[in-house]
Coordinates of C-alpha atoms and ligand atoms in Angstrom, one line a residue:
X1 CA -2.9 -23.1 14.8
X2 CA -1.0 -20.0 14.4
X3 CA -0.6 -17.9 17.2
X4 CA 1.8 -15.0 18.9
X5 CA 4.2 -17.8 20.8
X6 CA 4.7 -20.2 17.4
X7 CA 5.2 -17.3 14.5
X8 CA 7.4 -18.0 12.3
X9 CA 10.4 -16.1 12.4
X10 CA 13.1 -17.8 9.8
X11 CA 13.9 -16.8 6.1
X12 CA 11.0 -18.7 4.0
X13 CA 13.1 -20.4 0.9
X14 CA 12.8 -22.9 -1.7
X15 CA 9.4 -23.9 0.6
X16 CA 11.2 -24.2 3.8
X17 CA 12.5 -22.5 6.9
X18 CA 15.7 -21.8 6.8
X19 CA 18.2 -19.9 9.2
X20 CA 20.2 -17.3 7.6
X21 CA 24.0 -18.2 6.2
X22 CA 25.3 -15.7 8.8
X23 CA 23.0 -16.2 12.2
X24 CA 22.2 -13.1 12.8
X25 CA 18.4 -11.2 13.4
X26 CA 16.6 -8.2 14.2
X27 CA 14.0 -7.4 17.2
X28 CA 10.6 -6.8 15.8
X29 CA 8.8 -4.7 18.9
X30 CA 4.8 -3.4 19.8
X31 CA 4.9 -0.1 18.8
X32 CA 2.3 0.1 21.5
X33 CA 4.6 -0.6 24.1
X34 CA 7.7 -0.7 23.3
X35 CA 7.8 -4.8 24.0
X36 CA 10.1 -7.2 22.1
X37 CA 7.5 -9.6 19.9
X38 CA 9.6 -11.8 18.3
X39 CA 13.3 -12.0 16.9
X40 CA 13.6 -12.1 13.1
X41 CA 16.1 -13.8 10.9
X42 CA 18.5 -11.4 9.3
X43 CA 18.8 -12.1 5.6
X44 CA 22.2 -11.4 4.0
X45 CA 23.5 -11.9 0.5
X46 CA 23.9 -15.0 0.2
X47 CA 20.4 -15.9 1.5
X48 CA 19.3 -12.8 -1.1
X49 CA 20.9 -15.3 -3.8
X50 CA 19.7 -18.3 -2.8
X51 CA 16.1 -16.8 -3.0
X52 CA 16.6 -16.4 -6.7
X53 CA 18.7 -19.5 -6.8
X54 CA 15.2 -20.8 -5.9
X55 CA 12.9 -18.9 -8.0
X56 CA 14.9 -19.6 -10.9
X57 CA 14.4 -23.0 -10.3
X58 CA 10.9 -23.2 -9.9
X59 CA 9.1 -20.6 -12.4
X60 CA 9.4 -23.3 -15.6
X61 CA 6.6 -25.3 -14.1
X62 CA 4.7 -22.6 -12.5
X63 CA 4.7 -20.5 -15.9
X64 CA 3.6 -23.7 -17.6
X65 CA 1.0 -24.5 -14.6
X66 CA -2.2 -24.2 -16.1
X67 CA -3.7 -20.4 -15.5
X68 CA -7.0 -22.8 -13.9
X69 CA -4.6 -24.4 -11.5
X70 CA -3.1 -21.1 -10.7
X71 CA -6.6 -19.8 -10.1
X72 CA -7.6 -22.5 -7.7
X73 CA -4.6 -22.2 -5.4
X74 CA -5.3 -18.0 -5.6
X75 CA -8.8 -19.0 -4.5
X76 CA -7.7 -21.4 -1.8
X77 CA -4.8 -18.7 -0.2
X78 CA -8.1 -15.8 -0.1
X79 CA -10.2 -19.0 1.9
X80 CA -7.7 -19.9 4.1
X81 CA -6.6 -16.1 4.7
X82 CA -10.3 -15.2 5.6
X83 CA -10.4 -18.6 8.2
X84 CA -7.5 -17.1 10.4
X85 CA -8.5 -13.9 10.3
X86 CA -8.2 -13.1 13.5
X87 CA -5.1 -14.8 14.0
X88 CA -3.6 -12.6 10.8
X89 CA -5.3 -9.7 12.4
X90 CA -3.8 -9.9 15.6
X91 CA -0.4 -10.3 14.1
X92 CA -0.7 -6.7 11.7
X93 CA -1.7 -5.6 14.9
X94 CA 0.9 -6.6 17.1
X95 CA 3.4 -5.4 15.1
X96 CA 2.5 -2.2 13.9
X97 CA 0.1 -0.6 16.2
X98 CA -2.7 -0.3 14.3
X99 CA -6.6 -1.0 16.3
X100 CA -7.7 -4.3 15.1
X101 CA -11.1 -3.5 13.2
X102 CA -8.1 -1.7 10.7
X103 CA -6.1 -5.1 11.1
X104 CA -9.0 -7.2 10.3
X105 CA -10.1 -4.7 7.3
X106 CA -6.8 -5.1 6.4
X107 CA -6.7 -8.6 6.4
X108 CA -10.1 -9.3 4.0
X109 CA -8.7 -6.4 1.7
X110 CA -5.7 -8.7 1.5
X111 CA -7.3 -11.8 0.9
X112 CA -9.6 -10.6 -1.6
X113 CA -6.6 -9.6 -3.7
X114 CA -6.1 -13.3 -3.7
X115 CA -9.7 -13.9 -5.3
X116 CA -9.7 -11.4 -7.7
X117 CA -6.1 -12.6 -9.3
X118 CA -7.6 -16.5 -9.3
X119 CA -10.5 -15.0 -11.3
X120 CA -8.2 -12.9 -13.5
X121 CA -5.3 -15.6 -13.9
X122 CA -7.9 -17.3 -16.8
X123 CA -8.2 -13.9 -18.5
X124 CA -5.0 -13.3 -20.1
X125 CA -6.9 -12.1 -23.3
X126 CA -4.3 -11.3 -26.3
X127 CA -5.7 -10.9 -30.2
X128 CA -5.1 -11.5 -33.7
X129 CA -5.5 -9.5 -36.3
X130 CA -5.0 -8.7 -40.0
X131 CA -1.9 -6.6 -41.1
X132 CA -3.2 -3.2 -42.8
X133 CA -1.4 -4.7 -45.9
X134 CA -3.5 -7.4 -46.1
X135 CA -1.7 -11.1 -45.8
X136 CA 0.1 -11.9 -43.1
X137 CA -1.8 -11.9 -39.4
X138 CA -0.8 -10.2 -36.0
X139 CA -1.0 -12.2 -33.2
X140 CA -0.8 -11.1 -29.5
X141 CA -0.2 -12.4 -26.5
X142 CA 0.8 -11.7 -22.8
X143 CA 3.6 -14.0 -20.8
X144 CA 4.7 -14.0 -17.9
X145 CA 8.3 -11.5 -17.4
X146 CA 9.8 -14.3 -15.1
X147 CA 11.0 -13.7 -11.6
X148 CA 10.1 -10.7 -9.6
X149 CA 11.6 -8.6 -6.6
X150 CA 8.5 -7.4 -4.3
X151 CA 9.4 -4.8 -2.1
X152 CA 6.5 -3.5 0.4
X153 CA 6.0 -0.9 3.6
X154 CA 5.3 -1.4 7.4
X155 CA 2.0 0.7 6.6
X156 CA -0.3 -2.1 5.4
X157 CA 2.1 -5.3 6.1
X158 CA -0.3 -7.8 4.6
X159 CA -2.2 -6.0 2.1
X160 CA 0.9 -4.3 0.3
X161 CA 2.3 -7.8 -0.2
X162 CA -0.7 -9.6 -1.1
X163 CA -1.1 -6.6 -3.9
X164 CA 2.2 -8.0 -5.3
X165 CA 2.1 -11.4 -4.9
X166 CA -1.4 -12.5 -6.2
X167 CA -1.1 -10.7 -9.7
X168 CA 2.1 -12.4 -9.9
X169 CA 1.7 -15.4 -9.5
X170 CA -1.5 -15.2 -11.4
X171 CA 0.8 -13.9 -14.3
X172 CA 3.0 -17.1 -13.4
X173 CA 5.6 -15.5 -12.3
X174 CA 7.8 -16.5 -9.3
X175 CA 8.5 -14.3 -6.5
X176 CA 11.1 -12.9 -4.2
X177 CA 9.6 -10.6 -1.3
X178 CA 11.2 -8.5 1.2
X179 CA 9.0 -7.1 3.8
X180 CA 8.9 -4.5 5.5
X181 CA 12.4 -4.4 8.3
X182 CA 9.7 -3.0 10.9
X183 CA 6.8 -5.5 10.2
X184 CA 8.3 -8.7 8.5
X185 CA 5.7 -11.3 10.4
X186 CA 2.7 -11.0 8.2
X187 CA 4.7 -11.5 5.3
X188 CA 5.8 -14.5 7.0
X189 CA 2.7 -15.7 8.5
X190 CA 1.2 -15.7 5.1
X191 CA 4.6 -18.4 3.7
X192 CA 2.7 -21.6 5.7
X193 CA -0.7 -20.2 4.0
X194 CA 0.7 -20.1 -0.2
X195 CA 2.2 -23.6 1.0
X196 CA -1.3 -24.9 2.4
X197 CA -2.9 -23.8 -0.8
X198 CA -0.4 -25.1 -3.2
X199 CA 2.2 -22.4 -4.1
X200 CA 4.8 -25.0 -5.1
X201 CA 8.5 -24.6 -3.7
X202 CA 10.3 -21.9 -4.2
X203 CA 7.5 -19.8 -6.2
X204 CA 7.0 -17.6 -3.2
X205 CA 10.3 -16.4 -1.2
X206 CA 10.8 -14.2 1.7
X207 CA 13.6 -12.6 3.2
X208 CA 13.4 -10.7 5.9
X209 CA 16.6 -8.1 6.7
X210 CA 17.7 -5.2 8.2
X211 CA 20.0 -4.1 5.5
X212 CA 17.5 -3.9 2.8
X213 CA 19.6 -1.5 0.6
X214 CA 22.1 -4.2 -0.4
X215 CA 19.6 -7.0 -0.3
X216 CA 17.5 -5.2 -2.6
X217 CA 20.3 -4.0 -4.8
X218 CA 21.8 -7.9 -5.3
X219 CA 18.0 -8.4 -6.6
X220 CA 18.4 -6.0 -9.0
X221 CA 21.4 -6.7 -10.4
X222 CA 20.6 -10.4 -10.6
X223 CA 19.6 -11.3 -14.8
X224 CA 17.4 -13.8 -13.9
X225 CA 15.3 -10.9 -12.1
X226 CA 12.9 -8.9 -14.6
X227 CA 10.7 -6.5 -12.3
X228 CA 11.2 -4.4 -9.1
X229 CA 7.9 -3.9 -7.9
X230 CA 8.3 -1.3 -4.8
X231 CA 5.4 0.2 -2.5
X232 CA 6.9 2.8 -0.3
X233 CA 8.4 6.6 -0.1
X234 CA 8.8 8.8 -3.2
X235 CA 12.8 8.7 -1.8
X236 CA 13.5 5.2 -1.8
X237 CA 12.0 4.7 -5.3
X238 CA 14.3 6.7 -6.5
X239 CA 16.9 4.9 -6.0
X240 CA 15.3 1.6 -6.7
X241 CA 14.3 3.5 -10.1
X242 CA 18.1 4.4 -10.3
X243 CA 19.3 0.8 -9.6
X244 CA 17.1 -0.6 -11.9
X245 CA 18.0 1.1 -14.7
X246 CA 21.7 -0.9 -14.7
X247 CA 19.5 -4.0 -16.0
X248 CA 16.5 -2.3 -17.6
X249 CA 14.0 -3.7 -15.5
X250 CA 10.5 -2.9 -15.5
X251 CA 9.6 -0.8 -12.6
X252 CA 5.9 -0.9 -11.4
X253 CA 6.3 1.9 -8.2
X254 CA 3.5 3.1 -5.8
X255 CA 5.4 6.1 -3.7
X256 CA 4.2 8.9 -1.8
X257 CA 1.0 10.6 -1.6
X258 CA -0.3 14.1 -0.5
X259 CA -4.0 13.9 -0.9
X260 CA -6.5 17.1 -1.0
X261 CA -9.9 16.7 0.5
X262 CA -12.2 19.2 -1.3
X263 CA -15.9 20.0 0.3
X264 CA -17.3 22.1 -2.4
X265 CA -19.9 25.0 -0.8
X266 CA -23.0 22.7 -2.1
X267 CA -21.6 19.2 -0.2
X268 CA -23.5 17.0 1.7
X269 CA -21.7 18.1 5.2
X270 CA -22.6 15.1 7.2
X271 CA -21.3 12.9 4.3
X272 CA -18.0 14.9 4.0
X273 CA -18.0 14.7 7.7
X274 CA -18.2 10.7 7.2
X275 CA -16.2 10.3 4.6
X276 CA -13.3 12.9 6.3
X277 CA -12.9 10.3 9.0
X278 CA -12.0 7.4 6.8
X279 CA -9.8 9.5 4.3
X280 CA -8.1 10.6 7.2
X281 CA -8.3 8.3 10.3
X282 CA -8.4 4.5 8.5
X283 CA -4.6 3.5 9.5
X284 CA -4.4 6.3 11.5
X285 CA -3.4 8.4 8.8
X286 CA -0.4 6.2 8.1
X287 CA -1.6 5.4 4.4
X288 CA -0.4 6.6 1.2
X289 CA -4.0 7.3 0.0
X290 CA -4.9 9.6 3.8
X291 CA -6.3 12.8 3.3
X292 CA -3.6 15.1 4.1
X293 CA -4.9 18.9 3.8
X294 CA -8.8 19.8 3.1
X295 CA -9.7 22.8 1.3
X296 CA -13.2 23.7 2.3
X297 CA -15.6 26.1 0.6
X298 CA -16.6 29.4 2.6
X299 CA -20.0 28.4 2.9
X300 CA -19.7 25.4 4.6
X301 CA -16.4 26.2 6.4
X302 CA -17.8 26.3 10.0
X303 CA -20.3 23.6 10.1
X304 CA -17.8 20.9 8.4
X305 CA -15.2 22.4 11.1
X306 CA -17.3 21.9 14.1
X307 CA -18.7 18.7 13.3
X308 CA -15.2 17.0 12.4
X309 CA -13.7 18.5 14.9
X310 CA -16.0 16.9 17.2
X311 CA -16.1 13.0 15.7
X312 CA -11.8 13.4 15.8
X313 CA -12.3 14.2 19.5
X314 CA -14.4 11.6 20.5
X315 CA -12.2 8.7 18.5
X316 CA -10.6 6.3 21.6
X317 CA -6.8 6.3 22.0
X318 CA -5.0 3.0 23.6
X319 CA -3.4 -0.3 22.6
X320 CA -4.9 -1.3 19.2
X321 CA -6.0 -5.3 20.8
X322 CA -8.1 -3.8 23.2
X323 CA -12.0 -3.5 20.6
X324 CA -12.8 -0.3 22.5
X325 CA -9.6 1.9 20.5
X326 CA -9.8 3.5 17.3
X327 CA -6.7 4.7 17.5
X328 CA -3.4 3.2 17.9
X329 CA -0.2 3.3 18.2
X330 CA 2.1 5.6 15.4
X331 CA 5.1 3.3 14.2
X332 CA 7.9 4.5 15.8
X333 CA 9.5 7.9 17.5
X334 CA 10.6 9.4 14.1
X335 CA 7.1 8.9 12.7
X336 CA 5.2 10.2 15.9
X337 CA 8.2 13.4 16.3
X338 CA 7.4 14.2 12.5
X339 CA 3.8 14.6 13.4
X340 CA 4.7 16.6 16.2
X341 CA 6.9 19.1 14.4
X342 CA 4.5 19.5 11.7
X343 CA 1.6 20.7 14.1
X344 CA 4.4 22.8 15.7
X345 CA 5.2 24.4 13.0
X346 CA 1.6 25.3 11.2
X347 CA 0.3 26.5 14.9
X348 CA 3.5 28.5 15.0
X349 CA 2.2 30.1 11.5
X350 CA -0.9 30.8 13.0
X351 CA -2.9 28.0 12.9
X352 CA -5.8 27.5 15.3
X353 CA -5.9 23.9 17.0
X354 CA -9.2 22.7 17.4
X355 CA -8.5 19.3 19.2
X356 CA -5.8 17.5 19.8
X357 CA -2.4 19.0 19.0
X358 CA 0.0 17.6 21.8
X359 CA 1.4 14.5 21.5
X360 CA 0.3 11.8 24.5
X361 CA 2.7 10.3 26.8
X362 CA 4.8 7.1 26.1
X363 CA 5.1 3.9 26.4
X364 CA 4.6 4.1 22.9
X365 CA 4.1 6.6 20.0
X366 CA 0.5 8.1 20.7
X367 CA -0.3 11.1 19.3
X368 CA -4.2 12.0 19.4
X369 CA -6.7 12.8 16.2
X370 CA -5.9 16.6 15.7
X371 CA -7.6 19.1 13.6
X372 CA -6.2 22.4 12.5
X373 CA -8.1 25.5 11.5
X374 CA -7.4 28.4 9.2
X375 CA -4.0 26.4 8.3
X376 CA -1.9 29.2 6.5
X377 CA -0.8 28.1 3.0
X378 CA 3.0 28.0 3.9
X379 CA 3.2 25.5 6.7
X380 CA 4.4 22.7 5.7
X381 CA 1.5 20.2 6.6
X382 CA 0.2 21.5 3.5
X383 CA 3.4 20.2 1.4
X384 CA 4.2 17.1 3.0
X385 CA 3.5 13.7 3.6
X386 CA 1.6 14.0 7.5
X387 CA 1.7 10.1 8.3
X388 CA -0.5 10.6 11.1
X389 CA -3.9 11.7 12.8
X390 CA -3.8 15.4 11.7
X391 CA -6.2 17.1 9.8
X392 CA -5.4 20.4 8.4
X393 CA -8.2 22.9 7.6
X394 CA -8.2 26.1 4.8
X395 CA -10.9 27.6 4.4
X396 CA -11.6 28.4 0.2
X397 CA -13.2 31.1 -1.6
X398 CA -13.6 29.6 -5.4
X399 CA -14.2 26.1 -6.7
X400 CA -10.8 27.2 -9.3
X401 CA -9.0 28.2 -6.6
X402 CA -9.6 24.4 -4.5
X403 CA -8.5 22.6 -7.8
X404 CA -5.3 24.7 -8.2
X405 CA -4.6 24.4 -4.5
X406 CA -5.1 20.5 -4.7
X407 CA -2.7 20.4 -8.0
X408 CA -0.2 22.5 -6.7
X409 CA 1.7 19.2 -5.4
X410 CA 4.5 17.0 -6.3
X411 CA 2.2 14.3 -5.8
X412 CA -0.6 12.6 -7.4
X413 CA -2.3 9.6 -5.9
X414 CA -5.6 10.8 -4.3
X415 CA -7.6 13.1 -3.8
X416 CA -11.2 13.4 -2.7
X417 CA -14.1 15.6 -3.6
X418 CA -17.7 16.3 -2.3
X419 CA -20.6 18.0 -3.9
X420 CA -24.4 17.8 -3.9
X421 CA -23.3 18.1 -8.7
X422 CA -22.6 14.7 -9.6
X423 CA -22.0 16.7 -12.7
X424 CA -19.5 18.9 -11.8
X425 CA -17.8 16.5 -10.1
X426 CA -17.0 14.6 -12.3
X427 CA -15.7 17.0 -14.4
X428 CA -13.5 18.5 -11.6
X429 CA -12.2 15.0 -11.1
X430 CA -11.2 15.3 -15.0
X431 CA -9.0 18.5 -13.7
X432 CA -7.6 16.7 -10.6
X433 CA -3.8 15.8 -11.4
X434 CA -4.5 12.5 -9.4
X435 CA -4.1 8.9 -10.3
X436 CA -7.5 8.6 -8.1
X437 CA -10.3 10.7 -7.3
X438 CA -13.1 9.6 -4.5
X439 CA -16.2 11.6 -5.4
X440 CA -18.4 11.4 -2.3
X441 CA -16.5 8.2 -0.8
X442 CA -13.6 8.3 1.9
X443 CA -12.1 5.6 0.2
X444 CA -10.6 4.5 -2.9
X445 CA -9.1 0.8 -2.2
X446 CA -10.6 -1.9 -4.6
X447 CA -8.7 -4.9 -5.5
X448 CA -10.8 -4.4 -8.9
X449 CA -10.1 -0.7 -9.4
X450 CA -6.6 0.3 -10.6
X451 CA -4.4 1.5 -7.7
X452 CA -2.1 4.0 -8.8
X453 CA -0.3 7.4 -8.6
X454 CA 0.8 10.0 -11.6
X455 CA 3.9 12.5 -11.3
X456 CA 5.7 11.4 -8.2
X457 CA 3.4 9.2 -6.7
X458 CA 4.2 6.0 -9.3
X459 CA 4.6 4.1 -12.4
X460 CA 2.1 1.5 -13.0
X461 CA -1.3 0.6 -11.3
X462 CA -1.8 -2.3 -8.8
X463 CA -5.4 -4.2 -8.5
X464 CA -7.5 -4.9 -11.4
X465 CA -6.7 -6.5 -14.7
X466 CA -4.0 -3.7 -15.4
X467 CA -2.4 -4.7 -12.3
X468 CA -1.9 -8.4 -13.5
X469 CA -0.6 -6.6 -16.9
X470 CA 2.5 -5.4 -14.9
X471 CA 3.7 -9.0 -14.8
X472 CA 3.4 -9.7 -18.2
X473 CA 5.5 -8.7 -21.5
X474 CA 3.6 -8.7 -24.5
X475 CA 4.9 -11.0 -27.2
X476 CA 3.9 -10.1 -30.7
X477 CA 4.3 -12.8 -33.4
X478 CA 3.5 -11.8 -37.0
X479 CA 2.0 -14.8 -39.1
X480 CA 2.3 -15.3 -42.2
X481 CA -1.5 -16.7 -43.2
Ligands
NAD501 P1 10.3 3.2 2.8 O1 10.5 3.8 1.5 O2 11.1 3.7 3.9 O3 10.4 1.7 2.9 C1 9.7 0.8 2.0 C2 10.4 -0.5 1.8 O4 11.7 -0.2 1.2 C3 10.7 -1.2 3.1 O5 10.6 -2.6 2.9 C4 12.1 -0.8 3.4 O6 12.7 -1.7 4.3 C5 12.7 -0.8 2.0 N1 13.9 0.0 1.9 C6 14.3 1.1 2.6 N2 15.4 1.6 2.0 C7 15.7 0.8 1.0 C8 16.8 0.8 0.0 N3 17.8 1.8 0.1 N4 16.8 -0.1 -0.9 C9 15.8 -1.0 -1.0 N5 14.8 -1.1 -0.1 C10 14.8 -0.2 0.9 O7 8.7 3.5 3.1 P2 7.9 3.2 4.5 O8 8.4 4.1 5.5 O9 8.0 1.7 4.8 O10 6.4 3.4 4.0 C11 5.9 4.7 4.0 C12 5.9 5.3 2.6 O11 5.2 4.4 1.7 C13 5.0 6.6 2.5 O12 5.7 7.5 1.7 C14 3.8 6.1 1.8 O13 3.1 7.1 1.2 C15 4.3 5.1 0.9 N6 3.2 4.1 0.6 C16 2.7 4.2 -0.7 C17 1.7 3.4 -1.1 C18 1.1 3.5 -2.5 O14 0.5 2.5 -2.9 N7 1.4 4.5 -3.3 C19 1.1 2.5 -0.2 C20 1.6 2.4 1.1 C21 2.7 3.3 1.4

């Protein structure tokens, strides 16, 4: 059984352990507390090319594997994933801080990735049809774009890799995955699982490192790799966008996020209020998809102030394994001082801090749920990505005003909206500039929903069948009849 003392902690390639070319590693620590959990093999580049070395190897029989085969091992990895959930839990936990009823949320969210690619991997649908000009016929089909370079965050370690990896490998493709340098072991501790299952050899490889840049960049100038599929900041993926361009690969990104949480004057405020703490305090704030500034209508200002002010007060603060925390630890110092100078800076401006607002003493990065009232629109907790438990408040006059508030953002991955109008919801979604739009729901995460950001949020959608699309090229054969 998998447990803290045994976790693996080598380089997973071809189907084995293996210790990197040059023995080095890296110390992956408890954000909690500062403690050393385990030490990490260091991946270099050699190791980087014998991951391809191996994927190149083995995606002729996994692209010819039957797509029911494929679905049964999918199916297998979900099962096996939801019978050490706790172990898997504890691990997400351990290494990046989060409580564990987020770790073990986490961890089903991840598996059922798993069973919604095994029932996808037998519905790779193509057509035939008939050329306008009569005679000859068009037929259409998807197939796999061969072997793939998965790159994921420390913000949801086994979720943003199980995103990847099961429309992938559904697609029958073969993988290369580099984790997170902060939280590599629930990439690893999900290697022995894809083995259990029957991932053969060398379909599924992952590298851990410290000097992803490099890494990463061999990847993409490999030929046998096709696709760079990157989760992480808007930053990064610029340059992975940049890179990728040497080879023309295809480029499936899920970046940044600055979401707007809109209460319109005739919202149900105890639903916003519910719905407020799981846009905003699921992961802490540390997601992509948080709530990061709420525009709230006049009418409603006060009583959706008081009462979320109150439920953010009450939340427990402490190490994330002990059930009675809802909040843990923040990554690291640069995440936590970020948080900090933000707050600073909009109370500086003249925002009024309704609870919370200092940052809690160490061992570890603690910094308590804080809400922010009358946020003036030029502090930049408006404009940027928070990362943390921090809710900025503006109060709105006009439903026109919220929606060009809300647009006025680099960004477009979520954004939420309440109101009593199912009608006029729906068609202010239709003027949201968001890849996503929760309309009376805190959350947005479906495996079966497309995932996804417009302007500098992304490229592509993860999770339903577009997300299994990604992996594919389309092959086009005309026939003559
Ligand atoms: P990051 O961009 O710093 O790192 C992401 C990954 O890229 C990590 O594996 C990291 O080691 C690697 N990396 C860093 N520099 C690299 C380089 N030069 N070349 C290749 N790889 C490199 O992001 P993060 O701090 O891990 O995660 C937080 C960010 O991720 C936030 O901006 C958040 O919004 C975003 N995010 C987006 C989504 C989404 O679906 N849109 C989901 C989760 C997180």
């Amino acid at each position: 059984m998998l447990s803290i003392a045994n976790l693996p902690t080598d380089l997973y390639i071809d189907g084995s352990w293996a210790k990197p070319a040059q023995p080095r590693s890296f110390t992956v620590s408890d954000p909690a507390t500062g403690e050393r959990v385990a030490q990490v093999a260091d991946a270099g580049l050699d190791d980087a090319r014998a991951a391809v070395d191996a994927a190149a190897a083995a995606l002729p029989a996994w692209r010819d594997t039957p797509p029911r085969t494929r679905a049964e091992v999918l199916r297998k990895v979900h099962l096996l994933m939801l019978e050490r959930l706790e172990e898997l839990a504890r691990i997400i936990t351990l290494e990046n801080g989060k409580p564990l009823a987020d770790s073990r949320a986490e961890t089903r969210y991840a598996a059922e990735f798993f069973r919604w690619y095994s029932e996808e991997a037998c519905r790779n649908l193509g057509s035939v049809s008939q050329a306008p000009a009569g005679g000859y016929r068009i037929l259409v089909q998807h197939q796999p774009i061969g072997v793939v370079a998965l790159v994921t965050p420390w913000n949801f370690p086994s979720a943003m890799g199980a995103r990847k990896i099961a429309p992938a490998l559904a697609a029958g493709c073969s993988v290369l995955v580099k984790p997170a340098s902060l939280t590599p072991l629930s990439m690893l501790a999900l290697a022995d699982i894809l083995a259990e299952a029957g991932v053969p050899d060398g379909v599924v490889n992952i590298v851990p490192t410290s000097r992803s840049g490099p890494l990463v960049d061999l990847w993409l100038h490999d030929p046998r790799v096709r696709l760079v599929s990157f989760t992480g900041s808007t930053e990064v993926g610029r340059i992975l966008l940049k890179a990728a361009a040497d080879q023309v690969l295809k480029t499936p990104m899920e970046l940044g996020g600055n979401a707007p949480f809109l209460v319109l004057d005739d919202a149900d405020v105890e639903a916003a209020v519910d719905g407020a703490m799981i846009a905003k305090m699921r992961n802490m704030g540390e997601a992509c998809t948080a709530a990061n500034r709420f525009y709230v209508g006049a009418g409603v200002y006060d009583a959706f102030v008081r009462a979320f002010a109150e439920r953010m007060r009450a939340q427990k603060i402490g190490h994330g394994l002990d059930e009675a925390n809802q909040v843990g630890s923040l990554i690291d110092a640069a995440t936590r001082d970020k948080v900090e100078e933000l707050v600073q800076d909009a109370v500086a401006r003249g925002a009024r801090v309704l609870c919370g607002g200092e940052r809690l003493p160490g061992p570890g990065y603690f910094y308590p749920p804080t809400v922010l009232g009358d946020v003036p629109a030029d502090s930049r907790v408006l404009s940027e990505e928070i990362f943390g438990p921090v809710a900025p408040i503006v109060r709105v006059a006009s439903e026109d005003e919220m929606v060009e508030l809300a647009n006025g953002t680099e960004y477009g991955l979520a954004a939420y909206l309440y109101t009593r109008d199912l009608a006029k919801g729906l068609k202010l979604a239709e003027r949201l500039e968001f890849g996503m739009v929760a309309l009376n729901r805190g959350l947005v995460s479906d495996p079966a929903a497309p995932f996804g950001g417009v302007k500098q949020s992304g490229l592509g959608r993860e999770g339903s069948w577009e997300g299994m699309q990604e992996y594919m090229e389309t092959k086009y054969v005309a026939v003559e009849w």
